[in-house]
mmCIF file of C-alpha atoms in Angstrom:
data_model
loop_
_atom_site.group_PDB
_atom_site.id
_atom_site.type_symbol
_atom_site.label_atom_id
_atom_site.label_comp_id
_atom_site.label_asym_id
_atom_site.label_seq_id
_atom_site.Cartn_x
_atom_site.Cartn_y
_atom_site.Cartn_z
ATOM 1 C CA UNK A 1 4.545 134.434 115.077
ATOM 2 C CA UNK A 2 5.665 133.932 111.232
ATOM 3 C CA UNK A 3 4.056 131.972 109.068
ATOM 4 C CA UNK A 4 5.011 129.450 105.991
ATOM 5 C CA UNK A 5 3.184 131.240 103.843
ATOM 6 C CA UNK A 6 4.466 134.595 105.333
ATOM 7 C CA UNK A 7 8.781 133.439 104.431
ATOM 8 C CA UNK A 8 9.890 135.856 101.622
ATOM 9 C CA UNK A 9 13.532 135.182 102.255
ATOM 10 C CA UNK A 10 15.905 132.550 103.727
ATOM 11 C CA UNK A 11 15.960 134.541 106.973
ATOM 12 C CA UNK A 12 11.853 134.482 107.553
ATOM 13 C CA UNK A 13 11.939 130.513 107.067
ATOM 14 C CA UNK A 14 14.731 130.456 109.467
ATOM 15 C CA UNK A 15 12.571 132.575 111.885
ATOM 16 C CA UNK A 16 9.343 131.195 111.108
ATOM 17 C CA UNK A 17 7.889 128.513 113.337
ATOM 18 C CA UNK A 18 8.144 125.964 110.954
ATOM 19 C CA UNK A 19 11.760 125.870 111.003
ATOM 20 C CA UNK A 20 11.660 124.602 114.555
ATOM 21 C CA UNK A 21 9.196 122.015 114.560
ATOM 22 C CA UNK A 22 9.841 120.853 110.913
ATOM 23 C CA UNK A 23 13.106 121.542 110.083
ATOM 24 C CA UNK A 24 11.804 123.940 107.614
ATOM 25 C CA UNK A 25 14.656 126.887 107.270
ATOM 26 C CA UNK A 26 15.502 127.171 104.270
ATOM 27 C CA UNK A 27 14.021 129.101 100.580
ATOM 28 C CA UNK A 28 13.639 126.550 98.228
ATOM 29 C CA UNK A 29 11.562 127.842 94.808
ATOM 30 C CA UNK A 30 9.437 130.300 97.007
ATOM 31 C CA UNK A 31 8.634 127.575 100.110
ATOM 32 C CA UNK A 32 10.522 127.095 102.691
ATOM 33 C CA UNK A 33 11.979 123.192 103.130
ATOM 34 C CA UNK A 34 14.855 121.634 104.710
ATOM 35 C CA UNK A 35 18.335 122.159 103.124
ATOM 36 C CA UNK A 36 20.956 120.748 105.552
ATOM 37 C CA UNK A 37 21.041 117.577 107.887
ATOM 38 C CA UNK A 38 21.375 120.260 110.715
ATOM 39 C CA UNK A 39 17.840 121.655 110.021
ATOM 40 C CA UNK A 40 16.226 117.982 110.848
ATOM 41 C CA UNK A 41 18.425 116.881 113.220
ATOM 42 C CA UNK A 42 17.726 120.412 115.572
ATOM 43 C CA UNK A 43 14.218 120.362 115.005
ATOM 44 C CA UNK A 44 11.054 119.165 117.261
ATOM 45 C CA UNK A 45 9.950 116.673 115.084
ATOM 46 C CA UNK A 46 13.386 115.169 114.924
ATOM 47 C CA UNK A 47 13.119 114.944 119.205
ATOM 48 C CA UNK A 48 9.428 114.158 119.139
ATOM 49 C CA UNK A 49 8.908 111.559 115.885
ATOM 50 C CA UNK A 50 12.362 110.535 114.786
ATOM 51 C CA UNK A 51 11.943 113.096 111.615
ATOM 52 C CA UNK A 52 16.258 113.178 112.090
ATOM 53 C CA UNK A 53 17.360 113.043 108.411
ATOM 54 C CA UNK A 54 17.648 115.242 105.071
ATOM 55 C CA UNK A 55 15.624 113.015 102.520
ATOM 56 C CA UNK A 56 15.738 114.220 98.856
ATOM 57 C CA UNK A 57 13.413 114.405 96.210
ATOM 58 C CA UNK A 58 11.569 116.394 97.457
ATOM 59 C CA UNK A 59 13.481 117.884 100.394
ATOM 60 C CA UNK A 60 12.085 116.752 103.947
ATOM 61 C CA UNK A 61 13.137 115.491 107.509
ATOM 62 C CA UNK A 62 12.028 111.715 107.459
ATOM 63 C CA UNK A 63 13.414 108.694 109.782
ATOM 64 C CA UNK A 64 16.503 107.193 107.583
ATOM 65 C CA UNK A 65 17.357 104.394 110.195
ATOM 66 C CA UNK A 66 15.790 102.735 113.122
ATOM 67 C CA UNK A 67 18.643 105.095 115.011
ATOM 68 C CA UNK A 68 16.434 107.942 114.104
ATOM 69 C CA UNK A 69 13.432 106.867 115.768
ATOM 70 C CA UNK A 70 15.576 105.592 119.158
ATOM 71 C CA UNK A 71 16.102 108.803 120.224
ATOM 72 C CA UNK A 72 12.303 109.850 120.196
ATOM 73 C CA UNK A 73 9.476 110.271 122.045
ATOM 74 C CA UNK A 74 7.208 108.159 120.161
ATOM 75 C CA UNK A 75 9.679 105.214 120.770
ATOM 76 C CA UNK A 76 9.732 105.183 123.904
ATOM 77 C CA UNK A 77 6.246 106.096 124.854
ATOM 78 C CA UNK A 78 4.570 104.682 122.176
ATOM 79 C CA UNK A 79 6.906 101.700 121.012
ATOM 80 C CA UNK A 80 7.408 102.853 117.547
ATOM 81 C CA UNK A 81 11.197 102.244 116.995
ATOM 82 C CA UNK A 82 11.101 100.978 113.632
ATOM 83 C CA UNK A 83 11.670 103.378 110.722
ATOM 84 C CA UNK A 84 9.891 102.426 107.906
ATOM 85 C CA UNK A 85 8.339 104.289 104.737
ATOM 86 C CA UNK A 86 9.099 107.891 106.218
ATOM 87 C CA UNK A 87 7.829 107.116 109.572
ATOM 88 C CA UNK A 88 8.674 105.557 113.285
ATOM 89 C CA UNK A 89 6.359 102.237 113.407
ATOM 90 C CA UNK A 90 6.076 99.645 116.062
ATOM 91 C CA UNK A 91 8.412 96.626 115.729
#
C-alpha cells in the first residue's frame, strides 16, 4: 500500500490510498490534494460523508450543498443531510 507521505509524483498520489478515500490524486507543492471535481466526486468520502466537491483555498473535497450530503451514508443512517461549515450535520 502507498502512502501520502510516500507520493513523489502525480502518478503515486493517484495510486496511493489516499486518492480513493480522500480524493487526494493529485501533486500539489510536494503533497498530494485534490485538483479536479472528479477526484471528490469518485472518492469514498464523497459516498460515505458527502465530501462531493472541489473547495479552494486550500484544495479539499468538502460538502458544497445539502445535495452533497443526500447521496451519503451518513444521511441516511445517521440523519446528517445538512451541509454546513465543510461538513454533513443533522437538520
Amino acid at each position: 500500500e502507498t502512502y501520502l507521505c510516500a507520493a513523489m509524483s502525480p502518478e503515486g498520489c493517484a495510486a496511493a490510498r489516499a486518492c480513493q478515500t480522500q480524493g487526494m490524486c493529485d501533486l500539489v507543492n510536494g503533497a498530494c490534494a485534490p485538483t479536479e471535481p472528479r477526484h471528490c466526486a469518485e472518492s469514498e468520502f464523497c459516498r460515505l460523508a458527502g465530501f462531493c466537491s472541489l473547495t479552494t483555498g486550500p484544495a479539499r473535497c468538502a460538502p458544497a450543498s445539502d445535495a452533497d450530503c443526500a447521496g451519503s451514508v451518513f444521511c441516511r443512517r445517521l440523519g446528517r443531510c445538512t451541509a454546513r461549515a465543510g461538513r454533513c450535520e443533522p437538520r
